[in-house]
Short mmCIF file of C-alpha atoms and ligand atoms in Angstrom, two decimals:
data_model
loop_
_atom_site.label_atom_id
_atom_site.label_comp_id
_atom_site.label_asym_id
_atom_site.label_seq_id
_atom_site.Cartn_x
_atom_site.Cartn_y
_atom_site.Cartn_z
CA UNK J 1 5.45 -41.63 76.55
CA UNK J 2 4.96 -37.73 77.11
CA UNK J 3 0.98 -38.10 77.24
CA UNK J 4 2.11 -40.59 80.59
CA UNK J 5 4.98 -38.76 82.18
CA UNK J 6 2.26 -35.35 81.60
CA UNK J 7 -0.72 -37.21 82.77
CA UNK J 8 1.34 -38.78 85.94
CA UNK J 9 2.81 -35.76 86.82
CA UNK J 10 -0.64 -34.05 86.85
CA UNK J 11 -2.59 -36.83 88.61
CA UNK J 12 0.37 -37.01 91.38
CA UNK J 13 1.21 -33.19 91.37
CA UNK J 14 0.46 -33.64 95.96
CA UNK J 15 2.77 -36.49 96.03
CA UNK J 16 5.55 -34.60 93.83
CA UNK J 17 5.31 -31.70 96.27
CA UNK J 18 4.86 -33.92 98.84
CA UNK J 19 8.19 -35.61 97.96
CA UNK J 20 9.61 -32.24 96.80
CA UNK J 21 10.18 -33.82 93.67
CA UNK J 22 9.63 -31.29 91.19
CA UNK J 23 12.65 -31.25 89.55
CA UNK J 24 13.02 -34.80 89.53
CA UNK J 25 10.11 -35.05 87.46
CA UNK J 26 10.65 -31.95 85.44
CA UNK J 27 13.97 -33.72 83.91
CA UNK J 28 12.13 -36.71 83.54
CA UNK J 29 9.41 -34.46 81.73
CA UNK J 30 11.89 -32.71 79.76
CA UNK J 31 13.93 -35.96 78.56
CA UNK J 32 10.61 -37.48 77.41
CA UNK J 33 9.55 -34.23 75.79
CA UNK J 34 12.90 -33.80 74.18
CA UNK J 35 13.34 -37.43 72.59
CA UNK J 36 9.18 -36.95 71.02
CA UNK J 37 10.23 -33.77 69.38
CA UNK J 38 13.76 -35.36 68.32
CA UNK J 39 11.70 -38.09 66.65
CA UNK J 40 8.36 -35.98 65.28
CA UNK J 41 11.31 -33.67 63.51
CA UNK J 42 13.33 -36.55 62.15
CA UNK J 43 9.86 -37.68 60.94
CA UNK J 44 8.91 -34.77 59.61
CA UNK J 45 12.60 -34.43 57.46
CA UNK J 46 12.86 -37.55 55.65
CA UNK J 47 9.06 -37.10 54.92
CA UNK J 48 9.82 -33.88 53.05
CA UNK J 49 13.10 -35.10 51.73
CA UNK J 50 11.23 -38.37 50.05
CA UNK J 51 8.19 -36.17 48.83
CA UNK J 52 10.72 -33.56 47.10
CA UNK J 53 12.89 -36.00 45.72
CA UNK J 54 10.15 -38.16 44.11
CA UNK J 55 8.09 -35.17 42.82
CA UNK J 56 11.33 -33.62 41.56
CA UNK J 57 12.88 -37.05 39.90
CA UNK J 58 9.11 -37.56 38.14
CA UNK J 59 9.36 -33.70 36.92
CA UNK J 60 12.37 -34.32 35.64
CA UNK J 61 11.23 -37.24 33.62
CA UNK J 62 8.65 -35.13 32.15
CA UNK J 63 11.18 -32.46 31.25
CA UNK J 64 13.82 -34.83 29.88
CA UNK J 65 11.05 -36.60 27.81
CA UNK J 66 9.43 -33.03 26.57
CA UNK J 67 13.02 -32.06 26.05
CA UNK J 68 14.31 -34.97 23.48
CA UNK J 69 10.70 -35.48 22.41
CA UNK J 70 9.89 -32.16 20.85
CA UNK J 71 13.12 -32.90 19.39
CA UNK J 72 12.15 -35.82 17.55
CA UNK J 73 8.51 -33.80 17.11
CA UNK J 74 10.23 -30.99 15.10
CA UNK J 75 12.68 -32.88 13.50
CA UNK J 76 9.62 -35.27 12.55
CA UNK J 77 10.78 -38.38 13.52
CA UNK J 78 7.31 -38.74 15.35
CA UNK J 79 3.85 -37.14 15.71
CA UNK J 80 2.73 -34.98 18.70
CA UNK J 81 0.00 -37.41 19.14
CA UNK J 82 3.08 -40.45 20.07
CA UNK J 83 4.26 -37.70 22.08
CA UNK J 84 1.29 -37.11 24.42
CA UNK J 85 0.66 -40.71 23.99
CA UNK J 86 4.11 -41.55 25.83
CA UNK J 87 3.49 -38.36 28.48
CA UNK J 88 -0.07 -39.55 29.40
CA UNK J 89 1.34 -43.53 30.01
CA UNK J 90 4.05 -42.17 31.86
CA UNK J 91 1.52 -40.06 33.99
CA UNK J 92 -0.65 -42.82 35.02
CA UNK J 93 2.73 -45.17 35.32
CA UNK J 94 3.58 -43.00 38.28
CA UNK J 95 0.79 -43.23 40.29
CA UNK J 96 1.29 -47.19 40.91
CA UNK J 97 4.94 -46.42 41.53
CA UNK J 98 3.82 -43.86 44.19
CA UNK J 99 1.80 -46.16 46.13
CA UNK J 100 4.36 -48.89 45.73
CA UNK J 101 6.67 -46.58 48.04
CA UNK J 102 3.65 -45.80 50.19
CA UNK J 103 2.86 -49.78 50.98
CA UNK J 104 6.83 -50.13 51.57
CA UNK J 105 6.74 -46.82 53.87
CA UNK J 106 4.06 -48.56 55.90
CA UNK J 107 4.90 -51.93 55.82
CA UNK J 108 7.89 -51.10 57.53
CA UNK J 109 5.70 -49.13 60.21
CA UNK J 110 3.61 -52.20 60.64
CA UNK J 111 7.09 -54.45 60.69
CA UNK J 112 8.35 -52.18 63.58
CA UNK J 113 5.27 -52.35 65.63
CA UNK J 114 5.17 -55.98 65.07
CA UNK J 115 8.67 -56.39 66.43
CA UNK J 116 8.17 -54.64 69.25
CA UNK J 117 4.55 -56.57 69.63
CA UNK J 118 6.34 -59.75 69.37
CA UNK J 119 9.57 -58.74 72.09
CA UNK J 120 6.59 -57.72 74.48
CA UNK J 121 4.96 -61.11 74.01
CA UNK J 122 8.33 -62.78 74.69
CA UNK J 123 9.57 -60.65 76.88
CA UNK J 124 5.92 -62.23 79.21
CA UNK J 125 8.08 -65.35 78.33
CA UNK J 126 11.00 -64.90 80.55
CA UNK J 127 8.79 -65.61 83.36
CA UNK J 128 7.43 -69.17 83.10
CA UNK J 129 6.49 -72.26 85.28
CA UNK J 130 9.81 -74.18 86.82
CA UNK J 131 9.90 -77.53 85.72
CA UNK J 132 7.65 -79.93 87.73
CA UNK J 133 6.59 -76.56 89.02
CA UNK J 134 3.47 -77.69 91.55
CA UNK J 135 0.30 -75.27 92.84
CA UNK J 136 0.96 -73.09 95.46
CA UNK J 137 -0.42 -74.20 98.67
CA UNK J 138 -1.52 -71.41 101.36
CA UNK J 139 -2.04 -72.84 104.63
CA UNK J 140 -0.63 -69.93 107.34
CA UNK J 141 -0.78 -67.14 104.51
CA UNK J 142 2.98 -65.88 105.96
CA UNK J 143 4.75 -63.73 102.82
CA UNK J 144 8.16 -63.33 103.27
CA UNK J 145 11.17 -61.35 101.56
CA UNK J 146 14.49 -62.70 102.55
CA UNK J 147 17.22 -60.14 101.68
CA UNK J 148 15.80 -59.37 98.01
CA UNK J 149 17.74 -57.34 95.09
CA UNK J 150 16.27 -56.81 91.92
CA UNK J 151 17.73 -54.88 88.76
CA UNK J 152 15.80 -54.10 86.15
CA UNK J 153 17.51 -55.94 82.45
CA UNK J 154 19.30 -53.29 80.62
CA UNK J 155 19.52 -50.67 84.00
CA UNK J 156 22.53 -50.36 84.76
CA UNK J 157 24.31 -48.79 87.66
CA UNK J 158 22.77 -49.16 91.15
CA UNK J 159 20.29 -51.96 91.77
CA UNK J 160 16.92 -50.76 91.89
CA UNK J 161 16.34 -53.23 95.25
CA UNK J 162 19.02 -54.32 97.65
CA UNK J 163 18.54 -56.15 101.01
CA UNK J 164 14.90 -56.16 101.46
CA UNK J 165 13.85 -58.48 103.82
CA UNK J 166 10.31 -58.35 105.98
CA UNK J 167 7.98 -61.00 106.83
CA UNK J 168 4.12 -60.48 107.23
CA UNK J 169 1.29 -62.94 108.59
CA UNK J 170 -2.40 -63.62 107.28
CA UNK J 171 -4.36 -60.70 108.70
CA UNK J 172 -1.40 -58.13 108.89
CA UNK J 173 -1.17 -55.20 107.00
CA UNK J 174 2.14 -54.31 105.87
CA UNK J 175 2.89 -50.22 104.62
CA UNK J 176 5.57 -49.38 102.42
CA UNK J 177 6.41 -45.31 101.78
CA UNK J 178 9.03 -43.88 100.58
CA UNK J 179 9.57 -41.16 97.26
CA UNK J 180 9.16 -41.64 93.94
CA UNK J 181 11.14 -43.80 92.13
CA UNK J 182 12.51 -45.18 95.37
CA UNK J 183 11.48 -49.00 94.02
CA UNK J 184 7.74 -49.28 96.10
CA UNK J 185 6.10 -50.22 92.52
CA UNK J 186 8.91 -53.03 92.11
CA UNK J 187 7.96 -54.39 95.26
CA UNK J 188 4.70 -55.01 94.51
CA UNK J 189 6.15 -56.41 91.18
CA UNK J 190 7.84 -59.11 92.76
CA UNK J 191 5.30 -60.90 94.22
CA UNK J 192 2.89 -61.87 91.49
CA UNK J 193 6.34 -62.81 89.49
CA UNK J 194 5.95 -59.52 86.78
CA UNK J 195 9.48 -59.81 87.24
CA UNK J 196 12.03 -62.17 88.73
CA UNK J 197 14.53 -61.02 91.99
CA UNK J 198 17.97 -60.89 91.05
CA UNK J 199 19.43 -62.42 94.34
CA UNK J 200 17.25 -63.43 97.67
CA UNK J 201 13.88 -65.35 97.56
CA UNK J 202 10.22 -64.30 97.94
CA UNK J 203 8.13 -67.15 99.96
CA UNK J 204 4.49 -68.20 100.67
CA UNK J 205 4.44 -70.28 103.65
CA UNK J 206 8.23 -71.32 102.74
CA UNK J 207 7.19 -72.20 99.07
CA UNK J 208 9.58 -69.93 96.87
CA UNK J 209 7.63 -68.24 94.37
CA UNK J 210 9.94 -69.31 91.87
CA UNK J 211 8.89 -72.67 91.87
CA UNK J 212 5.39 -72.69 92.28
CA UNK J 213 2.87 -72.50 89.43
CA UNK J 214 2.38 -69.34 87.98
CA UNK J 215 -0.82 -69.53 87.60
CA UNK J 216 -1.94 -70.51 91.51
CA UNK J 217 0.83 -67.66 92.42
CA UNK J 218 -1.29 -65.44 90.24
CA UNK J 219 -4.76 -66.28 91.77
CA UNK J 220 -3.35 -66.17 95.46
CA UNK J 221 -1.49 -62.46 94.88
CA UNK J 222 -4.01 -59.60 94.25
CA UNK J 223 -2.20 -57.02 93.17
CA UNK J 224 -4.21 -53.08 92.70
CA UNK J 225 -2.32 -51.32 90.24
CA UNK J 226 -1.06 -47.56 90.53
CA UNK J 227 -2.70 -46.94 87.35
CA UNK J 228 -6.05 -48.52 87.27
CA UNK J 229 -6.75 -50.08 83.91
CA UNK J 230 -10.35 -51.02 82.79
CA UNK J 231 -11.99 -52.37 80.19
CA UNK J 232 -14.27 -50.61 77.59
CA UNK J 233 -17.44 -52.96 78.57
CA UNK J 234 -19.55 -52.66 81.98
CA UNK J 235 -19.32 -52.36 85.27
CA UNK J 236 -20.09 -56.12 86.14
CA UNK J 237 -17.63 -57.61 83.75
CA UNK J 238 -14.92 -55.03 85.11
CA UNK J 239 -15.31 -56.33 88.75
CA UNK J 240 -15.48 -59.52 87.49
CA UNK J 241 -12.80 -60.01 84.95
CA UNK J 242 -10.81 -61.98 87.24
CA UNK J 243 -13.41 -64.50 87.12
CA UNK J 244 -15.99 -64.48 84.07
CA UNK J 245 -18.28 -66.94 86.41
CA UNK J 246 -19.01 -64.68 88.99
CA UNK J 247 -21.83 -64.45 90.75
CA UNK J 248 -23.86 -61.19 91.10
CA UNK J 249 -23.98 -61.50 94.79
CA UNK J 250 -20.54 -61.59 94.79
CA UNK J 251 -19.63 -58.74 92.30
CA UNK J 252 -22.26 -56.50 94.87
CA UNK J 253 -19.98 -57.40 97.55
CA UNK J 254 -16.63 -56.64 96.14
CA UNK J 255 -18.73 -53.21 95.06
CA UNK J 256 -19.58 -52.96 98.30
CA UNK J 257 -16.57 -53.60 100.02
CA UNK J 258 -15.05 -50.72 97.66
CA UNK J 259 -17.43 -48.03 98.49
CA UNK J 260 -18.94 -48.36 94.98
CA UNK J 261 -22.52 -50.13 95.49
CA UNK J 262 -24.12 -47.21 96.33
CA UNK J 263 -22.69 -44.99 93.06
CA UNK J 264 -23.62 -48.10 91.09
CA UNK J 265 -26.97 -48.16 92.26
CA UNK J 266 -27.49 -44.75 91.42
CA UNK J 267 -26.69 -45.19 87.56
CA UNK J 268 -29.63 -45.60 85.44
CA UNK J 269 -28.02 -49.35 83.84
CA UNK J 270 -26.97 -50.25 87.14
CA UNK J 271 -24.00 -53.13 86.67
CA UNK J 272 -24.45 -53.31 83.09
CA UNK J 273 -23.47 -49.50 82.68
CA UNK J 274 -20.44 -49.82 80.20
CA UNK J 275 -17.25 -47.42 81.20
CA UNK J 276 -16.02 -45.37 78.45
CA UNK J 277 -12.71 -46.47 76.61
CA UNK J 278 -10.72 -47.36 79.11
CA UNK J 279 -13.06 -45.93 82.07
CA UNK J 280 -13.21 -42.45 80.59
CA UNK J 281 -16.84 -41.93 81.88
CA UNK J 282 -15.88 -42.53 85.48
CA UNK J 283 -13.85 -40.23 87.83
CA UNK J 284 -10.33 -40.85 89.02
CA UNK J 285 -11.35 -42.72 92.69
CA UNK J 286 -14.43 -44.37 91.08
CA UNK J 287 -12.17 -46.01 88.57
CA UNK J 288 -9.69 -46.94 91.48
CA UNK J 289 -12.17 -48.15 93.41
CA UNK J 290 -13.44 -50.57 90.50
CA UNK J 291 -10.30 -51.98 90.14
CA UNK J 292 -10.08 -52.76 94.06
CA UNK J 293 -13.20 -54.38 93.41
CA UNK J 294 -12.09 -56.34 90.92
CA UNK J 295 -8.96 -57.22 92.53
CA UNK J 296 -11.18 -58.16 96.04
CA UNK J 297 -13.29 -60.86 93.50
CA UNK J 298 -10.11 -63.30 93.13
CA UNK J 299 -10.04 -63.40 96.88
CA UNK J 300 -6.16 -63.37 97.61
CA UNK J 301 -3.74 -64.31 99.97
CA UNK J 302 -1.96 -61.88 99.55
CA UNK J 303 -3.55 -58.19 98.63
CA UNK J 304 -0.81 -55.39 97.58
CA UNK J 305 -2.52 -51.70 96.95
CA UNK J 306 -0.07 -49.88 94.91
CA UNK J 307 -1.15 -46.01 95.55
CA UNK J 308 -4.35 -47.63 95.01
CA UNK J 309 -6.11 -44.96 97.09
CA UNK J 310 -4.35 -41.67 95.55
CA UNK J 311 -7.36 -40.41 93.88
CA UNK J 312 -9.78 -41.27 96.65
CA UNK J 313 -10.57 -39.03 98.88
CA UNK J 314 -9.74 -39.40 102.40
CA UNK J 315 -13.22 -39.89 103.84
CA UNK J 316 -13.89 -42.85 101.50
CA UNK J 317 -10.63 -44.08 102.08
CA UNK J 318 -11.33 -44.43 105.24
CA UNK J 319 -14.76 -46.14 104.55
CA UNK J 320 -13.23 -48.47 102.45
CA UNK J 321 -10.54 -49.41 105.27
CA UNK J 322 -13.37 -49.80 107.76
CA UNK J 323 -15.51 -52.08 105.25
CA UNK J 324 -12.28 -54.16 104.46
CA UNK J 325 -11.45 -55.02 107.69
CA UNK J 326 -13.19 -58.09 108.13
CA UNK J 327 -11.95 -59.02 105.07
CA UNK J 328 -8.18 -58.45 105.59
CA UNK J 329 -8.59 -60.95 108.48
CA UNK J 330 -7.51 -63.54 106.90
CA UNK J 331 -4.63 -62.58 104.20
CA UNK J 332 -1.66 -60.35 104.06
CA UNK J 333 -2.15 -56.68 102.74
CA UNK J 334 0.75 -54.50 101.64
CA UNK J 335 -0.43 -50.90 101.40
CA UNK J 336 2.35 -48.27 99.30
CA UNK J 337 1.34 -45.27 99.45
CA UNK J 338 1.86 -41.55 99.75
CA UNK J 339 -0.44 -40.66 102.03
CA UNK J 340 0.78 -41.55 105.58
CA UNK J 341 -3.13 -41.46 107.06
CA UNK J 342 -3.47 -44.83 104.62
CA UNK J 343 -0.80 -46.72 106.31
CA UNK J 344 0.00 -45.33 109.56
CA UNK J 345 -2.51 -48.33 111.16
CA UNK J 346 -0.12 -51.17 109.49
CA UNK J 347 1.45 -53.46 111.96
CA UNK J 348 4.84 -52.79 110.13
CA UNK J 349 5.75 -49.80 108.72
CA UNK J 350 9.32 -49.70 105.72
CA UNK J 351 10.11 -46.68 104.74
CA UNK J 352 12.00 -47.44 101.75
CA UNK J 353 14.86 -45.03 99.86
CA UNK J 354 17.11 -45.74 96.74
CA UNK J 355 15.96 -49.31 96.52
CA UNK J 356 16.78 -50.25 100.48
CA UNK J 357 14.31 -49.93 103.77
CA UNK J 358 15.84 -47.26 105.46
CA UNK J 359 13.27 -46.90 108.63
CA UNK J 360 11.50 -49.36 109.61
CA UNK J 361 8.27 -50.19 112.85
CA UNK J 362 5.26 -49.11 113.95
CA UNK J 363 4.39 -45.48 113.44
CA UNK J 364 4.54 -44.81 116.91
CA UNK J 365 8.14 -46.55 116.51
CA UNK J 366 8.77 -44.46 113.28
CA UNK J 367 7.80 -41.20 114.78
CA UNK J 368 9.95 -41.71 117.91
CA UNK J 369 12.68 -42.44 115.78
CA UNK J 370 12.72 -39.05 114.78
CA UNK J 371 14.04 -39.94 110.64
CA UNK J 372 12.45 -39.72 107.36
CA UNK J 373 9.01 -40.91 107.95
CA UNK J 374 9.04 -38.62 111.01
CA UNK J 375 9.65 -36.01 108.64
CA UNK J 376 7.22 -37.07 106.12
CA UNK J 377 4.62 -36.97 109.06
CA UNK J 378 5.70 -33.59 110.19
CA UNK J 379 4.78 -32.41 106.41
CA UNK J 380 1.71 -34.45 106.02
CA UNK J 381 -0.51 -34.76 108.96
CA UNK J 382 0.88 -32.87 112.19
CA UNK J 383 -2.45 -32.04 113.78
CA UNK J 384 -1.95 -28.57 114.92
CA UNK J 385 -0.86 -27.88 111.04
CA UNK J 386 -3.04 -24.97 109.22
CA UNK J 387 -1.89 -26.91 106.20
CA UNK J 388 -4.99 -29.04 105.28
CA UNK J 389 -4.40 -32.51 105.47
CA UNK J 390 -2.64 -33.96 102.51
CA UNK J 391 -4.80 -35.47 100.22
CA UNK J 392 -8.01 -34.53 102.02
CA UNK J 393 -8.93 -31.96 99.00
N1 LIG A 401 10.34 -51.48 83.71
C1 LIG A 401 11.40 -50.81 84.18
N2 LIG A 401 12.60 -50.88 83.58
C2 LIG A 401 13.68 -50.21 84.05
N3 LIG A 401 13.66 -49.44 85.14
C3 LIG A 401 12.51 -49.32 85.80
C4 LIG A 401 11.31 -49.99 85.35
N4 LIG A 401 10.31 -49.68 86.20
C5 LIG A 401 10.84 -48.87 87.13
N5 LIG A 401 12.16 -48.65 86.89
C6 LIG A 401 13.08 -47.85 87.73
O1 LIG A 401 13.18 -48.46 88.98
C7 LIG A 401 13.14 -47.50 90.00
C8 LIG A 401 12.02 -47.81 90.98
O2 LIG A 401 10.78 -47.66 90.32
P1 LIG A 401 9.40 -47.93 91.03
O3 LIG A 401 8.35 -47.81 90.02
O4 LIG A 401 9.48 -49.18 91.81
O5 LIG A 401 9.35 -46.69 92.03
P2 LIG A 401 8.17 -46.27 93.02
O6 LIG A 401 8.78 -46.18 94.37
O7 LIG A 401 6.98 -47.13 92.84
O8 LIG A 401 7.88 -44.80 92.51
P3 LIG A 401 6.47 -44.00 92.51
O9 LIG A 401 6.31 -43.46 93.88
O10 LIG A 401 6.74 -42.91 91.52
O11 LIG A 401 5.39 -44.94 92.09
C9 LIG A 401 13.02 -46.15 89.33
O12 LIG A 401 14.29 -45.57 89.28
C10 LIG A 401 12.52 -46.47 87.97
O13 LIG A 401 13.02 -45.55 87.03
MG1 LIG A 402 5.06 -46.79 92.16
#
C-alpha cells in the first residue's frame, strides 16, 4: 500500500502539480504511511512480548526444577545423574513445543491471506452473466451512458459518479479530464463490467451491459490500464495474451501500431525477449506502449486509454495517434488523460469533477467557455507560455 501510493505519487508527480494536488496526495501519503508503521509496531510488540514470555516461562521451568531438584539431590532422594537426566528431556521437549507455536503463528498468517485470497475471488463473483444472458451483438458500435451513478460498496458519503450521461459513435473519440480522484478511472471501470452502476444503464447499440454475456462484453471493450501490468515471459506472449493464437503478423502490427516494432526489432531476441518480473527491464512508455499493444490484439469496439499515454513522451504520443487513426475508424475510443495535447482532437470533450461532468464540447467549445478546462489549458499548453509544454520532458 505505501510502495503504491510512493510509486504513484512519483510516476504522476506533473499531473499532481498539474492538478495542484500536493496536499491531496500528501494526506493520502501520510494516512498510508501512518497505518504501515501502526501495523509494523504492533507487529513488532506482540513479537517481543511472545519471545520474552516463552523464553522466560521455559527459564523458569529450569529454575523451579533446579530449585526442588537439588533439593531432592541433597536430601538424596535421587542422583544428580536423574537430575540432568530430567533437565536434558526437558531441553529437547522444548524445542518441539517452540515450533508448535511457530506452525500456529504462521498458519494463521497463511489463514489470513487465504481469507482475503478467497473474498477477492468472490468478490470477481458479484459480477456474473444475467440469466439467459445472450452475446453482445455490435452492429453501429454506439456506447452510451444514460444518467450513470456509481458508489463504490463500503464508501460512504457522496457517490463517487452521479448523472453521467454521453453518447459516442464507432469512429469517435471521446476525452475525459478532470483531477485526481475525480472518478475518470471508474468510468473506464464501468464499461467492461469491473464493477456494476448503482442507478442508470451503460448500452452497446441499446443492449444494456448488464445483460449481455460477460464474456463477449469483455472481448468487445478494450480497456488500457493506468498502471500497465505485464507478465514475466516475452514480448510476443505479452501482446498477445489476449489471444494465445495469435498470429505473428498480427502481434507486428499491434507493435507497430504502438510505436514499439522498431524498439523490438532492435533487441537482440527480438519478440521472444522476456520482460523482467513484471516488465522491470523495460522503461515506463515502452511498458505502456506494450500493453496498448496488447489491448489493440483483441480488436475492440470499444477502446478506453486510461492515462495510458502518461509516461510516453509527447512526440511518440503523437506517432502513436497518427498510426491509430485508421484504426479508430471503426470503434469508439475514450481517451482520460492529463495531458490536454492527448485529447484536445476528441469530438467530445467531459471535463469531469467530484464524480459529475462539469464542462462539457469541443475544445474550441471548452476554451470559449472560459471554465475549468479553459483553465487547465491556460496551465498546460498556452503557446506563448515559457513553461515547456506539460509532459513534453
Ligand atoms: N476500489 C475502490 N473502492 C473504493 N473507493 C474507490 C475505489 N477506487 C476508487 N475509489 C474512489 O473513487 C474516487 C474516484 O476514483 P478514480 O480512480 O475513478 O479517480 P480518477 O479520476 O481516475 O483519479 P486519477 O486521476 O488519480 O486516476 C476516488 O475518491 C477514489 O478514492
Ligand atoms: Mg484514474
Amino acid at each position: 500500500m505505501l510502495s503504491r501510493v510512493m510509486d504513484e505519487n512519483l510516476g504522476g508527480i506533473r499531473v499532481v502539480r498539474a492538478f495542484a494536488a500536493q496536499r491531496h496526495e500528501l494526506e493520502k501519503f501520510d494516512r498510508a504511511k501512518l497505518s504501515a508503521l501502526e501495523l509494523a509496531n504492533q507487529r513488532v510488540d506482540i513479537r517481543v512480548a511472545n519471545t520474552s514470555a516463552m523464553n522466560f516461562s521455559f527459564l523458569a521451568a529450569m529454575g523451579l526444577v533446579l530449585w526442588f531438584g537439588g533439593q531432592k539431590v541433597i536430601a538424596g532422594q535421587i542422583s544428580v545423574g536423574t537430575l540432568a537426566q530430567f533437565l536434558t528431556f526437558m531441553t529437547i521437549l522444548q524445542m518441539p513445543v517452540r515450533q508448535l507455536g511457530l506452525m500456529v503463528n504462521s498458519f494463521a498468517r497463511a489463514s489470513t491471506c487465504g481469507t482475503r485470497l478467497f473474498e477477492l475471488l468472490d468478490a470477481e463473483l458479484d459480477i456474473e452473466d444475467a440469466p439467459g444472458a445472450r452475446d453482445l451483438v455490435v452492429t453501429d458500435g454506439v456506447l452510451r451512458f444514460d444518467n450513470v451513478g456509481f458508489r463504490y460498496e463500503g464508501a460512504g458519503g457522496r457517490p463517487t459518479l452521479s448523472g453521467i450521461s454521453f453518447e459516442a459513435r464507432s469512429g469517435e473519440t471521446v476525452g475525459i479530464v478532470g483531477p485526481p480522484g475525480s472518478g475518470k478511472s471508474t468510468i473506464a471501470h464501468l464499461i467492461p463490467r469491473f464493477y456494476d452502476v448503482t442507478s442508470g444503464s451503460i448500452t452497446i447499440d441499446g443492449q444494456d451491459i448488464r445483460e449481455v454475456a460477460l464474456q463477449s462484453l469483455r472481448k468487445a471493450v478494450g480497456v488500457v490500464q493506468q498502471d500497465a501490468f505485464l507478465f514475466t515471459t516475452s514480448i510476443e506472449n505479452n501482446i498477445a495474451y489476449g489471444n494465445p493464437w495469435a498470429r505473428e503478423t498480427r502481434i507486428g502490427q499491434a507493435a507497430e501500431y504502438a510505436q514499439l516494432h522498431n524498439y523490438i526489432i532492435g533487441l537482440p531476441a527480438g519478440y521472444t525477449t522476456v520482460v523482467g518480473e513484471r516488465g522491470a527491464s523495460l522503461s515506463g512508455g515502452q511498458r505502456q506502449r506494450l500493453t496498448i499493444a496488447r489491448s489493440l490484439m483483441l480488436r475492440p469496439s470499444v477502446l478506453v486509454f486510461d492515462d495510458s499515454t502518461a509516461a510516453i513522451d509527447a512526440g511518440t504520443e503523437q506517432r502513436i495517434r497518427a498510426a491509430m487513426k485508421r484504426f479508430a475508424r471503426d470503434r469508439v475510443t475514450l481517451i482520460i488523460s492529463h495531458r490536454l495535447s492527448s485529447l484536445m482532437h476528441a469530438d467530445q470533450i467531459l471535463f469531469v469533477e467530484g464524480g459529475r461532468v462539469v464542462e462539457r464540447g469541443t475544445h474550441e467549445q471548452l476554451l470559449a467557455l472560459g471554465g475549468r478546462y479553459r483553465a487547465l489549458y491556460d496551465l498546460q499548453l498556452r503557446p506563448d507560455d515559457d513553461r515547456p509544454l506539460a509532459g513534453a520532458a
